[in-house]
Coordinates of N, CA and C and ligand atoms in Angstrom, one line a residue:
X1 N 172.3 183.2 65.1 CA 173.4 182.9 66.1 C 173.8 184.1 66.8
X2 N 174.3 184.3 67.8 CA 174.4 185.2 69.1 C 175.3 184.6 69.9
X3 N 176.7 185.2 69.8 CA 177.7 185.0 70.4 C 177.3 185.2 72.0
X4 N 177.7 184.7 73.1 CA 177.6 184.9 74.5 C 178.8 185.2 75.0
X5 N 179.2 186.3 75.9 CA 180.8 186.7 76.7 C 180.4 186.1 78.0
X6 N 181.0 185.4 78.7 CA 180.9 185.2 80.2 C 182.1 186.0 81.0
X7 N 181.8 186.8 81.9 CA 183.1 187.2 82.6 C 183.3 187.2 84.0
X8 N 184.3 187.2 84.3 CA 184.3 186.7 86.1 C 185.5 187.3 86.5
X9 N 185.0 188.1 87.4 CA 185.9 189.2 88.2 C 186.1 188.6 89.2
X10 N 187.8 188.6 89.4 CA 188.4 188.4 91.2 C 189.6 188.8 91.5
X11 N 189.6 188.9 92.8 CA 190.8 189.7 93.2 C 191.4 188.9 93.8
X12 N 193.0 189.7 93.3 CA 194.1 188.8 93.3 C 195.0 189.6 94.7
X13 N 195.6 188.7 95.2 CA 195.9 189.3 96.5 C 197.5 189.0 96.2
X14 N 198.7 189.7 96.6 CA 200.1 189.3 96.8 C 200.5 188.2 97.9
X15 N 199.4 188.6 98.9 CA 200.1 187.2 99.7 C 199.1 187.8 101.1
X16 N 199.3 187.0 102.2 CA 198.2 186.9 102.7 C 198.3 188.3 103.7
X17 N 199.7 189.2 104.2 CA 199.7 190.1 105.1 C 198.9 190.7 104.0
X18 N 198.3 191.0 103.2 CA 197.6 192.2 102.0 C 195.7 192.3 102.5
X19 N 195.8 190.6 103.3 CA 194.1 190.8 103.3 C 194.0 190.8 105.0
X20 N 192.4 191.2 105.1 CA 192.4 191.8 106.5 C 192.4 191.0 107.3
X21 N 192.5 191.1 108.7 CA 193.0 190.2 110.1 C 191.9 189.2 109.9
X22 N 190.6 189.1 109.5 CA 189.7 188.0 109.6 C 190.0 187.2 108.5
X23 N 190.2 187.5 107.2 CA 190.5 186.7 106.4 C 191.9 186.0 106.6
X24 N 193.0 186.2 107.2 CA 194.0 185.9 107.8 C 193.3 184.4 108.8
X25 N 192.8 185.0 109.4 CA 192.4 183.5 110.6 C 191.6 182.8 110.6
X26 N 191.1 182.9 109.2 CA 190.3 182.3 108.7 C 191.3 181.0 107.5
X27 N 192.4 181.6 106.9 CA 193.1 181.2 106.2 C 193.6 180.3 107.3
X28 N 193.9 181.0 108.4 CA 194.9 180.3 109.0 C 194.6 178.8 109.8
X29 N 193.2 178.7 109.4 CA 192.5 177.9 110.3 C 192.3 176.7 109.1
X30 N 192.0 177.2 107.9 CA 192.4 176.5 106.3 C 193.2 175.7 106.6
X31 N 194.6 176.7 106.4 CA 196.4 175.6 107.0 C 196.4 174.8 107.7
X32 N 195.8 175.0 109.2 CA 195.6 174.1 110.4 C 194.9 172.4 109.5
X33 N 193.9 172.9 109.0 CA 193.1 172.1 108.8 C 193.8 170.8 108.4
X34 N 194.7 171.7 106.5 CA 195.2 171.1 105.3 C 196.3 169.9 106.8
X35 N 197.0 170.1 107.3 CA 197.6 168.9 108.4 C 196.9 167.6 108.6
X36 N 195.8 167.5 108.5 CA 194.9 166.6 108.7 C 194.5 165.8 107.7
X37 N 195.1 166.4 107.0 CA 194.5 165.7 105.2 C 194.9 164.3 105.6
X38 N 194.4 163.4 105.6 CA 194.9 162.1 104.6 C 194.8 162.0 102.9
X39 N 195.8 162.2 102.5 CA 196.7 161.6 101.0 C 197.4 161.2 100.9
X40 N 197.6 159.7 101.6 CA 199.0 158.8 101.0 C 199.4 158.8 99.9
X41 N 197.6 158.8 98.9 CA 198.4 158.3 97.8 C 198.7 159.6 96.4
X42 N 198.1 160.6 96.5 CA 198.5 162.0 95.9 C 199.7 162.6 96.4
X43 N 199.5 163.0 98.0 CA 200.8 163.4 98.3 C 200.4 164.7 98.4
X44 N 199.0 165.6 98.2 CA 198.2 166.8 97.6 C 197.3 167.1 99.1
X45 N 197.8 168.0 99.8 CA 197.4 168.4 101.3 C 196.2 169.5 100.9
X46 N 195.1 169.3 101.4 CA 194.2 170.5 101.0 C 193.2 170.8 102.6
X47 N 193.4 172.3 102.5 CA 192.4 172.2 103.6 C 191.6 173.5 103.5
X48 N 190.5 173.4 104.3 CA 189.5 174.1 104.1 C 188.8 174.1 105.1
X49 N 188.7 175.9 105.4 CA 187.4 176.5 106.6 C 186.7 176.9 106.1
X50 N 185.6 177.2 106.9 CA 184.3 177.6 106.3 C 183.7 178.5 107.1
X51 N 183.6 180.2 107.0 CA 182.9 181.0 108.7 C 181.5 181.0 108.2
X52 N 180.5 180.3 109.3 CA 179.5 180.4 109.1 C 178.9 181.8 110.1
X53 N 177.0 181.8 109.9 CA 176.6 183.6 110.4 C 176.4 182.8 111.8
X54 N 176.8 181.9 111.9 CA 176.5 182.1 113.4 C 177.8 182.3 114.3
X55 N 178.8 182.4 113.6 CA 180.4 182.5 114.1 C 181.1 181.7 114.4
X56 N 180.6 180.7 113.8 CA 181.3 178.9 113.9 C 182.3 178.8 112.6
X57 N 183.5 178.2 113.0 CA 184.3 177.8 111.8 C 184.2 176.2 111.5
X58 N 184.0 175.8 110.4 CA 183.9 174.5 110.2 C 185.2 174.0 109.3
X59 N 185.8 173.1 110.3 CA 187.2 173.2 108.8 C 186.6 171.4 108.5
X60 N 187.8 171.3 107.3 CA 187.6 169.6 106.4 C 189.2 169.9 105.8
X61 N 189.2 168.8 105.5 CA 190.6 168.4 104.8 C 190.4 167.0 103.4
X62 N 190.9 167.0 102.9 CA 190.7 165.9 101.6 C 191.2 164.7 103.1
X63 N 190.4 163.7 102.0 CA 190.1 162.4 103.0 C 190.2 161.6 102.0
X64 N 191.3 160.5 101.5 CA 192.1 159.5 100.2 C 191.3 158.5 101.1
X65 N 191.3 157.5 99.5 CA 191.0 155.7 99.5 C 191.6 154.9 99.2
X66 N 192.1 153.8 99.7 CA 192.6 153.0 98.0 C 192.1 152.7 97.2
X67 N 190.4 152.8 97.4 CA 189.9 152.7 96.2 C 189.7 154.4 96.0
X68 N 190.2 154.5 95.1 CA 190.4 156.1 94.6 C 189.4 156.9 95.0
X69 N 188.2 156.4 94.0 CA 186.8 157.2 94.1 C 186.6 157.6 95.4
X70 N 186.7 156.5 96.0 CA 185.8 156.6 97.4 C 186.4 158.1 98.3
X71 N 187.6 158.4 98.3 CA 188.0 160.0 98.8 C 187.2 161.0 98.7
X72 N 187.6 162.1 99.5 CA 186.6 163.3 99.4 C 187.7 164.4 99.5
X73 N 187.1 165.3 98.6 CA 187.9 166.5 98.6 C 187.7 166.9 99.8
X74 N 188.6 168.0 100.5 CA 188.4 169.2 101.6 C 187.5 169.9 101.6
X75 N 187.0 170.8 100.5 CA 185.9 171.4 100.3 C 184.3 170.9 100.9
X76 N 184.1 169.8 100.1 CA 183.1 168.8 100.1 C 183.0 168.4 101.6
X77 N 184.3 167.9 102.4 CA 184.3 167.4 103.7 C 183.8 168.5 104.8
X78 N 184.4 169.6 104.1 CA 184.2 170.8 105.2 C 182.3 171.6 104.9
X79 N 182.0 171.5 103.8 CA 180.5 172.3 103.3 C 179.8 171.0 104.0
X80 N 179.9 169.8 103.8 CA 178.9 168.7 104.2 C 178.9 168.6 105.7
X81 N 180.1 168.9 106.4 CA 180.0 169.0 107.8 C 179.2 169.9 108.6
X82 N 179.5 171.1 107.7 CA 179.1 172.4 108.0 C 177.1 172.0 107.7
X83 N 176.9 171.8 106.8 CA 175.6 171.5 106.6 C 174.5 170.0 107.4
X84 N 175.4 169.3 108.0 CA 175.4 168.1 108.9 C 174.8 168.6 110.3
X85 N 176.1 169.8 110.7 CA 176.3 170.3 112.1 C 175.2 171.5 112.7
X86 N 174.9 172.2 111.1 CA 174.4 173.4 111.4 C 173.5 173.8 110.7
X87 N 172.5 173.2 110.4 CA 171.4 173.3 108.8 C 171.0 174.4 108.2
X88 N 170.9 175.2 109.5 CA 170.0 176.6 109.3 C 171.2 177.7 109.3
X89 N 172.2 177.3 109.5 CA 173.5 178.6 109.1 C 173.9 179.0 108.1
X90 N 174.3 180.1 107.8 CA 174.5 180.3 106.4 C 175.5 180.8 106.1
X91 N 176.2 180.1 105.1 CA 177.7 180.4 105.1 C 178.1 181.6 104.6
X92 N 178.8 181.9 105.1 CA 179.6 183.3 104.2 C 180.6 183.3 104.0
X93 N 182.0 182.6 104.5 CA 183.1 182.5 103.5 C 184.1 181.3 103.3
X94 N 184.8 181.1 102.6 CA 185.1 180.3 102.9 C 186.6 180.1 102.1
X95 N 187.6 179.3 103.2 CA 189.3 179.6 102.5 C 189.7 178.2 102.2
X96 N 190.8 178.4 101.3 CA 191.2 177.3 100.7 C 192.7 177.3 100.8
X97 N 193.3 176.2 100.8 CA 194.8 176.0 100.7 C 195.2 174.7 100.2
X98 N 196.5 174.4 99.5 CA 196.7 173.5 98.7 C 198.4 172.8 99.4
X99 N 198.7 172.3 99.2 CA 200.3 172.0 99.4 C 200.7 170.5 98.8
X100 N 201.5 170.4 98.0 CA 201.8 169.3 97.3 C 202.9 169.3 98.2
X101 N 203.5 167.3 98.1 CA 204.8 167.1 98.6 C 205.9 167.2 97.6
X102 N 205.1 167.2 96.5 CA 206.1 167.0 94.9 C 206.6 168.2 94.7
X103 N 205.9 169.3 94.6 CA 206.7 170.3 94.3 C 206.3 171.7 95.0
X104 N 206.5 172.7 95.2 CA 206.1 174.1 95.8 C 205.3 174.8 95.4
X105 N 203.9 174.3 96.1 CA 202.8 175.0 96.0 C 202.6 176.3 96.0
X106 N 203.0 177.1 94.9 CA 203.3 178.6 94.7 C 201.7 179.4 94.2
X107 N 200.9 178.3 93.8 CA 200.1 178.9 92.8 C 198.8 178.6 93.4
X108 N 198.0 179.6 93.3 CA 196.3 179.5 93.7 C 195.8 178.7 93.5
X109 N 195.4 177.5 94.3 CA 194.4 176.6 94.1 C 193.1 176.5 94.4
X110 N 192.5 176.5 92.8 CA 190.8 176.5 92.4 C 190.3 175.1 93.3
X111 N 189.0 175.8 94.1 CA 188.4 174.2 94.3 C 188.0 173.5 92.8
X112 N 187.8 172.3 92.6 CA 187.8 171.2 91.4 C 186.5 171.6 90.8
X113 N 186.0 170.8 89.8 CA 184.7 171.4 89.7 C 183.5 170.5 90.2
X114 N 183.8 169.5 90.9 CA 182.4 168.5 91.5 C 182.5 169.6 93.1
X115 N 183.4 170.2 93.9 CA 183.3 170.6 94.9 C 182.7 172.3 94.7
X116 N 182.7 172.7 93.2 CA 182.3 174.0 93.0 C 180.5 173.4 92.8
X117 N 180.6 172.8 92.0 CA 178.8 172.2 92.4 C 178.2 172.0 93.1
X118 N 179.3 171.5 94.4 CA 178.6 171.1 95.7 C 178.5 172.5 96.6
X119 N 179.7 173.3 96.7 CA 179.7 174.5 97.1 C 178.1 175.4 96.4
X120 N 178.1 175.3 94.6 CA 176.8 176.1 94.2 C 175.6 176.0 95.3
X121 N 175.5 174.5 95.5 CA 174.0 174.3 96.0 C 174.0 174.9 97.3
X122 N 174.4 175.2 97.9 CA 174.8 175.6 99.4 C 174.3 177.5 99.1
X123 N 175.1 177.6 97.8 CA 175.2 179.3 97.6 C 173.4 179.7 97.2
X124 N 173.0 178.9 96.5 CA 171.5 178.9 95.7 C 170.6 178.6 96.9
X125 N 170.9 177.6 98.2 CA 169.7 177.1 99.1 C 169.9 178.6 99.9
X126 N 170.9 179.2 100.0 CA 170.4 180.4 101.1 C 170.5 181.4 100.5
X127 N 170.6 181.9 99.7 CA 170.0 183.1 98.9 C 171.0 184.2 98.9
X128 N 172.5 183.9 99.0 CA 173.4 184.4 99.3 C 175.0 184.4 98.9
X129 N 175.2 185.0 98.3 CA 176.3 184.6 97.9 C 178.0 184.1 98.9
X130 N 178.6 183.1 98.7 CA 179.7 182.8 99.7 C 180.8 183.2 99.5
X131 N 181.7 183.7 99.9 CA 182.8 184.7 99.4 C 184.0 183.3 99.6
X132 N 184.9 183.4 98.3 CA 185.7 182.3 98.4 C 187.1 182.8 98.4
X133 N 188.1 182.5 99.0 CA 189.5 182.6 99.4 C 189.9 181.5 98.7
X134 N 191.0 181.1 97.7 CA 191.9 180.5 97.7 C 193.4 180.7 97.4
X135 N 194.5 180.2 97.9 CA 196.0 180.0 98.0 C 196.4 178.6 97.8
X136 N 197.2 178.4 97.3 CA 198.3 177.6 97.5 C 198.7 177.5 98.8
X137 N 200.2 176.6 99.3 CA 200.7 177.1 100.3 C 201.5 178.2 100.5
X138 N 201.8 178.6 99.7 CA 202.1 180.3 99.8 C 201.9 180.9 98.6
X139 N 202.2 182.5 98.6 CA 202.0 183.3 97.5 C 200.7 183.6 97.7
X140 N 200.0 183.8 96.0 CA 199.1 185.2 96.1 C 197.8 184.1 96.7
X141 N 196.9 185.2 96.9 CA 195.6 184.4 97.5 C 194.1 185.3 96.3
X142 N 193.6 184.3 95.9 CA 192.9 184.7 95.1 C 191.4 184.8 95.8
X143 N 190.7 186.1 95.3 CA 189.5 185.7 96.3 C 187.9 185.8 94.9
X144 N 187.2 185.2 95.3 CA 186.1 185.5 94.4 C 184.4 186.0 95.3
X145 N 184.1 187.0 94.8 CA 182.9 187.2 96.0 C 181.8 186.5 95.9
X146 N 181.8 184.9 94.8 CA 180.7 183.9 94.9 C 181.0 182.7 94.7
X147 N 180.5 181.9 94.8 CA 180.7 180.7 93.8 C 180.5 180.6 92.5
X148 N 179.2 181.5 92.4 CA 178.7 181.7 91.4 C 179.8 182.1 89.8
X149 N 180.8 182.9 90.3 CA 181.6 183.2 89.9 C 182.3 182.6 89.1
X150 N 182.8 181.6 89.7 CA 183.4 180.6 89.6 C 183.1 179.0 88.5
X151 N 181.6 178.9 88.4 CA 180.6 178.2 88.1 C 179.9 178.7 87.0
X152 N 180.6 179.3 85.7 CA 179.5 179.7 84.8 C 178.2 178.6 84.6
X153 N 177.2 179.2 84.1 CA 176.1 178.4 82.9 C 176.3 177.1 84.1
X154 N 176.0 177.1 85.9 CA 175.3 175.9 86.4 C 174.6 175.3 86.4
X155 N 174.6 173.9 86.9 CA 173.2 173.2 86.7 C 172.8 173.2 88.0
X156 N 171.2 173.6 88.1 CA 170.9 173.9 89.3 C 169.4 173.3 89.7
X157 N 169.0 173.6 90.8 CA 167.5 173.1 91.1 C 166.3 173.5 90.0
X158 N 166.8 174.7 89.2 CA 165.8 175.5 88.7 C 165.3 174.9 87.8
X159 N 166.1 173.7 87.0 CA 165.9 172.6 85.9 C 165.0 171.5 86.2
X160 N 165.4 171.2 87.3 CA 164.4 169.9 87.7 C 162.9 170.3 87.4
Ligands
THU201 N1 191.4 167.8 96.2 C1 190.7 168.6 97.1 O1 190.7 168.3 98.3 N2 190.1 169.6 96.6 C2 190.1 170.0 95.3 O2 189.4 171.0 95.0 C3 190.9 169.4 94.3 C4 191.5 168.1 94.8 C5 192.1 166.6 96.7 C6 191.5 165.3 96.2 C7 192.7 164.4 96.3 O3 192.7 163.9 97.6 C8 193.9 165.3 96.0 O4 193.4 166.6 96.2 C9 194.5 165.1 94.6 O5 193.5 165.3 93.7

């Protein structure tokens, strides 16, 4: 037997004047987004840009169902668009923002883990790592410089 350590380094930011003017309007373009959300029935505003290398921003916002399932995260709505719109682009960063109506979204919100899967395959098809931003709607902003990061021990194309 052979114990395994996984570790994952990220940097934690105090708040968003801390990170540079592009990651700023990049975030800011996140917020824009999270307005768009439909969640009647959570109440849970999420939005999400994406800067691709060709200098296109692709934002998505969570998209609710009454039938539950049928919804899509922000993440998911914004990577799939992005991948729909632009095949051959390759993404490099991408920001996140959260905002409940219930209570004061103070704290960093992680994408979930079906949208970190979906985000993986994106990071694995271009050979590149995606640099990830997320916040709450205020407070610190957490950044990670992959998905990968984020995604210990994935399941990936390499299995098939
Ligand atoms: N949601 C996202 O948009 N992204 C995540 O990573 C976590 C959850 C959405 C899905 C649903 O509309 C609401 O937040 C509550 O789960």
């Amino acid at each position: 037997m052979k114990e395994v350590k996984l570790e994952t380094v990220l940097n934690v930011y105090d708040g968003l004047s801390e990170l540079p003017h592009d990651i700023q309007q990049l975030i800011d373009a996140a917020i824009k987004a999270r307005e768009n959300a439909y969640a009647p029935y959570s109440k849970f505003k999420v939005g999400a840009a994406i800067l691709l290398d060709n200098n296109e921003i692709v934002i998505g916002s969570n998209q609710e169902n009454a039938s539950y399932p049928s919804g899509l995260c922000a993440e998911r709505t914004a990577i799939y668009y992005a991948g729909a719109k632009y095949p051959n682009a390759k993404i490099l960063k991408m920001a996140l923002t959260a905002s409940s109506q219930n209570q004061v979204t103070d704290a960093p919100i992680p994408p979930c883990g079906a949208c970190r899967q979906s985000i993986s395959e994106y990071e694995i098809k271009q050979e590149q790592p995606i640099e990830i931003y997320f916040m709450g709607a205020i407070g610190k902003v957490v950044k990670s410089n992959s998905l990968a990061n984020l995604l210990p021990l994935g399941f990936d194309r390499s299995f098939l």
